[in-house]
Amino acid sequence: MSLKIGIVGLPNVGKSTLFKALTREQVNIANFPFATIDPNVGVVKVPDERIQKLAEMSKSKKIIPAAIEFVDIAGLVKGAHEGAGLGNQFLARIREVDAIVEVVRAFKDPDIIHIEGSVSPQRDIETIQLELAMADLQTVNKHLLKNEKDLKSGIKKAQEEKMVLEKIKNILEAGDLAAKANLSDSELEIIKDLHLLTLKPFIFVFNANNGDKKYLNNLNRKIRTVDLNLKLEVEISEMDEAEAKEFKSESHLDDLIKAAYELLGLITYFTTGEDETRGWTIKAGSAAPKAGAAIHTDFEEKFIKAEVINWQKLLDCGSWSKAREKGILRVEGKDYVAQDGDVIEFKI
C-alpha cells in the first residue's frame, strides 16, 4: 500500500532536518528559503516491537517491518496560492500526498533566518492554513463555474454537487479548513476528485530546543501535535546503533512515525515463518480478501479462507503448529475484518 505523508512548513523551520532524521538520508539542509526544490522521498520503517518477537519465535532469516513514505516538500510562503515563492510547485506536490506533517518553528536562533523576521508558532500556523484554504477556494470556484454549465446541460447530480461546493466555499471564505464543513461520506465522494488540501489529515510538529520552551505556551493542543528537538533528533540518527541506544529516551521520533501511521487509518497484520517475518500495511476495516491483496492480488481474487491468530496468543503457544494443535487458530471467511496484530495465513 503506497501512502505518502508530506512534510510542509515555512522555509527554515526544520522540514529537511526532520526528513533526514526520519530516513537517515543525506538531504540539502541550508539556511536560506527554498533549499528544497525537488521533493525528497523516503521510506520509513514503522517502529513495532511485535515483529521482532515473532521473528525470534519463528527463527526468521529476514524481518521486513511495515513502512510509510515521507515526502519533504518545498517551503511555503505568504502568497503561495497566488504563486509567491515556489507556491505553485508546493501546492501541486501537496495534492499528491495522503496526509500532512506541518513543521512549525518554536525555537530562537539568530544564525537561522526566519522568513517573517520573528518566531511565532501560532502566526506561522495561521499563515500556512490560510494559504491552503485560499488555494482550495480557487479550486472550488473553478469547479463552480464548470458546475453552472453542467446544471444548464441537465447533467445528473449537478445540483447535489453545487450544494456541496457552496457548503465548502462558505467555510473557506471564512479562512477555515474544508474539514470544518463536516461533510458526510456521500458528500466527500462527490468532491473527491478535487483533492482539496484542507481536507487532508494533519499532524503538527513543533520544532523546539529542550532549553527554550516558551514558544510552546498557549498553543492549540486540540489538534494532533508532537514536540521534537529536531537538531537533537538528526544528531541521534547519525550515531551508530550502540551509541544511539543511550539517547533513546531523549528521542521522540518514533512517536511521530506511529502517529502518522494512525493518522492515515492504517493497521498492521503479520506473516511469519523461517524465511521471513513481515508486517503488512492495510487500511483499518479491511476484510480478509482485501487484506490479502497487500501480499498479492491473487490473495483477494482467489481467496478461500484464512487462518488467523492474535500475535500475542501465537507467542504464548510458541509456534504455528502448537497453536493449531491447541485449536487456537481461527478459520475465517471473506467477511472477516482483519485486526491490528493479527497473524494470518491465507488459503487461495
Short mmCIF file of C-alpha atoms in Angstrom, two decimals:
data_model
loop_
_atom_site.label_atom_id
_atom_site.label_comp_id
_atom_site.label_asym_id
_atom_site.label_seq_id
_atom_site.Cartn_x
_atom_site.Cartn_y
_atom_site.Cartn_z
CA MET A 1 0.00 0.00 0.00
CA SER A 2 1.65 3.21 -1.18
CA LEU A 3 0.50 6.09 1.02
CA LYS A 4 2.54 9.26 1.39
CA ILE A 5 2.86 11.84 4.15
CA GLY A 6 4.03 15.30 3.07
CA ILE A 7 6.32 17.33 5.33
CA VAL A 8 5.42 21.01 4.92
CA GLY A 9 6.02 24.35 6.59
CA LEU A 10 7.57 27.77 6.10
CA PRO A 11 11.21 27.91 4.95
CA ASN A 12 13.90 27.27 7.61
CA VAL A 13 11.63 25.61 10.16
CA GLY A 14 13.29 22.16 10.07
CA LYS A 15 11.40 20.25 7.35
CA SER A 16 14.51 18.78 5.73
CA THR A 17 16.07 18.18 9.14
CA LEU A 18 13.03 16.12 10.11
CA PHE A 19 13.19 14.22 6.82
CA LYS A 20 16.88 13.48 7.37
CA ALA A 21 16.26 12.26 10.93
CA LEU A 22 13.39 10.02 9.78
CA THR A 23 15.10 8.49 6.76
CA ARG A 24 18.82 8.83 7.60
CA GLU A 25 19.28 10.11 4.04
CA GLN A 26 21.55 12.99 3.08
CA VAL A 27 19.42 15.96 2.04
CA ASN A 28 20.15 19.62 1.42
CA ILE A 29 19.78 21.46 4.74
CA ALA A 30 20.63 25.13 4.26
CA ASN A 31 19.98 28.45 5.96
CA PHE A 32 18.03 30.06 3.14
CA PRO A 33 14.49 29.78 1.75
CA PHE A 34 13.69 27.06 -0.79
CA ALA A 35 16.73 24.84 -0.08
CA THR A 36 14.35 22.02 -1.04
CA ILE A 37 13.05 22.42 -4.60
CA ASP A 38 12.52 18.92 -5.92
CA PRO A 39 10.83 16.87 -3.17
CA ASN A 40 12.83 14.23 -1.32
CA VAL A 41 11.01 10.92 -0.85
CA GLY A 42 11.99 8.33 1.75
CA VAL A 43 10.57 5.07 3.09
CA VAL A 44 10.43 4.94 6.89
CA LYS A 45 10.05 1.78 8.99
CA VAL A 46 7.17 1.81 11.45
CA PRO A 47 8.50 1.01 14.96
CA ASP A 48 6.84 -2.20 16.18
CA GLU A 49 8.25 -4.48 18.88
CA ARG A 50 5.80 -7.23 17.89
CA ILE A 51 7.60 -8.08 14.65
CA GLN A 52 10.91 -8.70 16.42
CA LYS A 53 9.27 -11.07 18.92
CA LEU A 54 7.50 -13.00 16.17
CA ALA A 55 10.75 -13.28 14.19
CA GLU A 56 12.57 -14.67 17.25
CA MET A 57 9.82 -17.26 17.75
CA SER A 58 9.95 -18.35 14.08
CA LYS A 59 13.76 -18.02 13.85
CA SER A 60 13.18 -15.97 10.70
CA LYS A 61 16.08 -15.29 8.35
CA LYS A 62 14.63 -11.92 7.38
CA ILE A 63 12.50 -9.23 9.06
CA ILE A 64 10.51 -6.75 6.95
CA PRO A 65 8.58 -4.21 9.04
CA ALA A 66 5.64 -2.14 7.87
CA ALA A 67 6.66 1.17 6.31
CA ILE A 68 5.28 4.52 5.18
CA GLU A 69 6.63 7.15 2.79
CA PHE A 70 7.55 10.68 3.83
CA VAL A 71 7.94 13.47 1.26
CA ASP A 72 9.96 16.63 2.02
CA ILE A 73 8.16 19.41 0.11
CA ALA A 74 9.43 22.91 -0.75
CA GLY A 75 8.83 25.67 1.84
CA LEU A 76 5.63 27.68 1.73
CA VAL A 77 5.47 31.48 1.98
CA LYS A 78 2.71 34.04 2.34
CA GLY A 79 1.03 34.46 -1.05
CA ALA A 80 1.79 30.91 -2.21
CA HIS A 81 -1.75 30.47 -3.54
CA GLU A 82 -1.01 33.37 -5.89
CA GLY A 83 2.30 31.82 -6.98
CA ALA A 84 4.67 33.52 -4.49
CA GLY A 85 7.92 31.68 -3.81
CA LEU A 86 7.54 28.13 -5.06
CA GLY A 87 3.81 28.29 -4.35
CA ASN A 88 2.50 26.53 -7.42
CA GLN A 89 5.07 23.72 -7.08
CA PHE A 90 4.33 23.41 -3.38
CA LEU A 91 0.59 23.15 -3.87
CA ALA A 92 0.92 20.62 -6.70
CA ARG A 93 3.19 18.41 -4.58
CA ILE A 94 0.95 18.55 -1.53
CA ARG A 95 -2.07 17.44 -3.54
CA GLU A 96 -0.23 14.17 -4.22
CA VAL A 97 0.13 13.18 -0.53
CA ASP A 98 -2.45 11.49 1.70
CA ALA A 99 -1.69 13.32 4.96
CA ILE A 100 0.37 16.28 6.11
CA VAL A 101 3.01 16.79 8.80
CA GLU A 102 3.32 20.53 9.30
CA VAL A 103 6.63 21.56 10.91
CA VAL A 104 6.37 24.74 12.98
CA ARG A 105 9.39 26.60 14.32
CA ALA A 106 9.34 27.04 18.10
CA PHE A 107 12.96 27.98 18.76
CA LYS A 108 15.05 31.14 18.51
CA ASP A 109 18.41 31.11 16.74
CA PRO A 110 19.99 34.31 15.39
CA ASP A 111 22.01 32.22 12.93
CA ILE A 112 18.91 30.75 11.27
CA ILE A 113 16.80 33.20 9.30
CA HIS A 114 13.05 33.31 9.94
CA ILE A 115 11.28 34.42 6.78
CA GLU A 116 8.82 36.54 8.82
CA GLY A 117 11.60 38.12 10.92
CA SER A 118 10.48 36.70 14.29
CA VAL A 119 9.42 33.43 15.92
CA SER A 120 5.67 32.98 16.37
CA PRO A 121 4.31 29.43 16.02
CA GLN A 122 0.66 30.50 16.08
CA ARG A 123 1.19 33.11 13.36
CA ASP A 124 3.07 30.60 11.20
CA ILE A 125 0.29 28.03 11.57
CA GLU A 126 -2.29 30.63 10.56
CA THR A 127 -0.18 31.66 7.54
CA ILE A 128 0.04 28.11 6.23
CA GLN A 129 -3.59 27.25 6.94
CA LEU A 130 -4.76 30.41 5.19
CA GLU A 131 -2.64 29.72 2.12
CA LEU A 132 -4.01 26.20 1.85
CA ALA A 133 -7.57 27.45 2.36
CA MET A 134 -7.16 30.12 -0.34
CA ALA A 135 -5.71 27.55 -2.75
CA ASP A 136 -8.72 25.31 -2.10
CA LEU A 137 -11.06 28.26 -2.60
CA GLN A 138 -9.58 28.80 -6.06
CA THR A 139 -10.18 25.13 -6.84
CA VAL A 140 -13.79 25.25 -5.59
CA ASN A 141 -14.59 28.47 -7.51
CA LYS A 142 -13.19 26.94 -10.68
CA HIS A 143 -15.41 23.87 -10.27
CA LEU A 144 -18.46 26.03 -9.50
CA LEU A 145 -18.04 27.65 -12.93
CA LYS A 146 -17.99 24.22 -14.52
CA ASN A 147 -20.94 23.21 -12.36
CA GLU A 148 -23.03 26.07 -13.81
CA LYS A 149 -22.55 24.63 -17.29
CA ASP A 150 -23.44 21.15 -16.01
CA LEU A 151 -26.66 22.49 -14.47
CA LYS A 152 -27.67 24.12 -17.77
CA SER A 153 -26.90 20.88 -19.59
CA GLY A 154 -29.11 18.95 -17.18
CA ILE A 155 -26.28 16.69 -16.02
CA LYS A 156 -27.40 14.31 -13.31
CA LYS A 157 -26.25 15.14 -9.75
CA ALA A 158 -25.05 18.64 -10.77
CA GLN A 159 -27.41 20.23 -8.22
CA GLU A 160 -26.11 17.93 -5.50
CA GLU A 161 -22.54 18.83 -6.40
CA LYS A 162 -23.37 22.55 -6.31
CA MET A 163 -24.72 22.27 -2.77
CA VAL A 164 -21.55 20.55 -1.55
CA LEU A 165 -19.25 23.03 -3.32
CA GLU A 166 -21.11 26.03 -1.88
CA LYS A 167 -21.02 24.47 1.59
CA ILE A 168 -17.22 24.18 1.33
CA LYS A 169 -16.87 27.65 -0.24
CA ASN A 170 -18.55 29.33 2.75
CA ILE A 171 -16.08 27.65 5.12
CA LEU A 172 -13.02 28.53 3.01
CA GLU A 173 -14.07 32.17 2.55
CA ALA A 174 -14.04 32.48 6.34
CA GLY A 175 -10.38 31.33 6.26
CA ASP A 176 -11.20 27.93 7.80
CA LEU A 177 -10.28 24.46 6.59
CA ALA A 178 -12.63 22.45 4.36
CA ALA A 179 -12.53 19.73 7.03
CA LYS A 180 -14.68 22.00 9.21
CA ALA A 181 -17.56 21.57 6.76
CA ASN A 182 -18.09 18.14 8.38
CA LEU A 183 -19.01 16.52 5.08
CA SER A 184 -20.79 13.16 5.03
CA ASP A 185 -19.24 10.17 3.28
CA SER A 186 -21.56 10.68 0.30
CA GLU A 187 -20.59 14.38 0.09
CA LEU A 188 -16.88 13.53 0.28
CA GLU A 189 -17.37 11.07 -2.58
CA ILE A 190 -18.87 13.82 -4.74
CA ILE A 191 -15.83 16.10 -4.43
CA LYS A 192 -13.05 13.52 -4.01
CA ASP A 193 -11.53 14.37 -7.42
CA LEU A 194 -10.83 17.94 -6.25
CA HIS A 195 -8.08 16.66 -3.91
CA LEU A 196 -8.66 19.57 -1.53
CA LEU A 197 -5.63 20.36 0.62
CA THR A 198 -7.56 21.29 3.74
CA LEU A 199 -9.48 18.01 3.78
CA LYS A 200 -6.26 16.09 4.35
CA PRO A 201 -5.47 14.93 7.91
CA PHE A 202 -2.77 16.95 9.74
CA ILE A 203 -0.15 16.48 12.45
CA PHE A 204 1.75 19.50 13.76
CA VAL A 205 5.41 19.05 14.74
CA PHE A 206 6.69 21.84 16.97
CA ASN A 207 10.45 22.07 16.50
CA ALA A 208 11.68 23.27 19.88
CA ASN A 209 15.04 23.27 21.67
CA ASN A 210 14.97 21.50 25.02
CA GLY A 211 16.17 24.62 26.83
CA ASP A 212 13.68 27.03 25.27
CA LYS A 213 10.04 26.02 25.76
CA LYS A 214 8.42 29.48 25.95
CA TYR A 215 7.21 29.32 22.35
CA LEU A 216 5.19 26.20 23.15
CA ASN A 217 2.99 28.05 25.65
CA ASN A 218 -0.64 28.79 24.75
CA LEU A 219 -0.62 26.67 21.60
CA ASN A 220 -3.74 24.84 20.41
CA ARG A 221 -3.33 21.27 21.69
CA LYS A 222 -6.74 20.11 20.45
CA ILE A 223 -5.04 19.32 17.15
CA ARG A 224 -2.63 16.36 16.80
CA THR A 225 0.80 17.57 17.90
CA VAL A 226 4.27 16.15 18.54
CA ASP A 227 7.08 18.20 20.13
CA LEU A 228 10.55 17.40 18.75
CA ASN A 229 14.03 18.80 19.14
CA LEU A 230 14.99 18.20 15.51
CA LYS A 231 18.60 19.26 15.97
CA LEU A 232 18.99 16.52 18.59
CA GLU A 233 16.96 14.01 16.54
CA VAL A 234 19.21 14.35 13.49
CA GLU A 235 22.32 14.03 15.68
CA ILE A 236 20.95 10.78 17.14
CA SER A 237 20.12 9.50 13.65
CA GLU A 238 23.77 9.93 12.66
CA MET A 239 25.09 7.87 15.60
CA ASP A 240 25.91 4.18 15.37
CA GLU A 241 23.30 1.81 16.81
CA ALA A 242 25.03 1.25 20.17
CA GLU A 243 25.55 4.96 20.80
CA ALA A 244 22.01 5.85 19.68
CA LYS A 245 20.55 3.42 22.27
CA GLU A 246 21.98 5.59 25.06
CA PHE A 247 19.89 8.54 23.81
CA LYS A 248 16.72 6.53 23.07
CA SER A 249 14.81 8.11 25.96
CA GLU A 250 15.53 11.59 24.56
CA SER A 251 14.21 10.77 21.08
CA HIS A 252 10.52 11.10 20.27
CA LEU A 253 10.77 10.42 16.56
CA ASP A 254 9.02 7.06 16.93
CA ASP A 255 6.02 8.88 18.44
CA LEU A 256 5.69 10.88 15.22
CA ILE A 257 6.02 7.82 12.95
CA LYS A 258 3.34 5.93 14.91
CA ALA A 259 1.06 8.99 14.98
CA ALA A 260 1.46 9.42 11.20
CA TYR A 261 0.61 5.74 10.65
CA GLU A 262 -2.53 6.10 12.75
CA LEU A 263 -3.39 9.39 11.03
CA LEU A 264 -3.68 7.52 7.74
CA GLY A 265 -6.02 5.00 9.38
CA LEU A 266 -3.54 2.15 8.92
CA ILE A 267 -3.05 -1.08 10.84
CA THR A 268 -0.54 -3.94 10.59
CA TYR A 269 -1.03 -7.66 10.30
CA PHE A 270 1.81 -10.19 10.15
CA THR A 271 3.00 -13.27 8.34
CA THR A 272 5.75 -15.27 9.98
CA GLY A 273 7.93 -18.28 9.21
CA GLU A 274 11.54 -19.41 8.88
CA ASP A 275 12.11 -17.45 5.66
CA GLU A 276 10.76 -14.13 6.94
CA THR A 277 8.52 -12.31 9.36
CA ARG A 278 6.78 -9.38 7.74
CA GLY A 279 4.41 -6.58 8.68
CA TRP A 280 1.72 -5.82 6.09
CA THR A 281 0.07 -2.41 5.94
CA ILE A 282 -3.68 -2.20 5.34
CA LYS A 283 -6.50 0.25 5.95
CA ALA A 284 -8.39 -0.33 9.19
CA GLY A 285 -11.68 -2.06 8.42
CA SER A 286 -10.31 -4.17 5.55
CA ALA A 287 -12.00 -7.54 5.05
CA ALA A 288 -9.73 -10.60 4.82
CA PRO A 289 -9.58 -10.77 0.97
CA LYS A 290 -8.67 -7.07 0.77
CA ALA A 291 -6.04 -7.57 3.46
CA GLY A 292 -4.59 -10.43 1.43
CA ALA A 293 -4.24 -8.14 -1.59
CA ALA A 294 -1.41 -6.39 0.28
CA ILE A 295 0.60 -9.55 -0.39
CA HIS A 296 -0.66 -10.24 -3.92
CA THR A 297 -3.83 -9.50 -5.90
CA ASP A 298 -4.39 -13.28 -6.22
CA PHE A 299 -4.99 -13.39 -2.47
CA GLU A 300 -8.06 -11.21 -2.94
CA GLU A 301 -9.32 -12.65 -6.22
CA LYS A 302 -8.84 -16.33 -5.31
CA PHE A 303 -9.49 -16.10 -1.56
CA ILE A 304 -10.94 -19.24 0.05
CA LYS A 305 -10.30 -18.77 3.76
CA ALA A 306 -7.73 -17.51 6.26
CA GLU A 307 -6.22 -18.97 9.42
CA VAL A 308 -5.91 -16.20 11.99
CA ILE A 309 -4.45 -15.75 15.47
CA ASN A 310 -3.54 -12.74 17.57
CA TRP A 311 0.24 -12.18 17.69
CA GLN A 312 0.43 -12.45 21.50
CA LYS A 313 -1.58 -15.69 21.58
CA LEU A 314 0.76 -17.13 18.95
CA LEU A 315 3.78 -16.20 21.06
CA ASP A 316 2.14 -17.80 24.09
CA CYS A 317 1.72 -21.05 22.10
CA GLY A 318 5.31 -20.92 20.87
CA SER A 319 4.68 -21.91 17.24
CA TRP A 320 2.06 -22.05 14.50
CA SER A 321 1.84 -25.86 14.72
CA LYS A 322 1.28 -25.78 18.50
CA ALA A 323 -1.42 -23.13 18.09
CA ARG A 324 -3.15 -25.44 15.59
CA GLU A 325 -2.83 -28.42 17.96
CA LYS A 326 -4.42 -26.43 20.77
CA GLY A 327 -7.28 -25.33 18.49
CA ILE A 328 -6.46 -21.64 18.97
CA LEU A 329 -6.12 -20.88 15.25
CA ARG A 330 -9.38 -19.48 13.90
CA VAL A 331 -10.64 -20.19 10.38
CA GLU A 332 -12.17 -17.02 8.95
CA GLY A 333 -14.09 -16.37 5.75
CA LYS A 334 -14.28 -13.45 3.32
CA ASP A 335 -16.38 -11.30 5.67
CA TYR A 336 -13.78 -11.33 8.47
CA VAL A 337 -12.36 -7.86 9.17
CA ALA A 338 -8.60 -8.04 9.80
CA GLN A 339 -7.45 -6.65 13.14
CA ASP A 340 -4.23 -4.89 14.08
CA GLY A 341 -1.80 -7.51 15.36
CA ASP A 342 -3.38 -10.47 13.56
CA VAL A 343 -1.03 -13.15 12.24
CA ILE A 344 -2.64 -14.53 9.09
CA GLU A 345 -2.09 -17.43 6.70
CA PHE A 346 -4.23 -17.17 3.58
CA LYS A 347 -5.64 -20.10 1.63
CA ILE A 348 -6.30 -19.46 -2.07
#
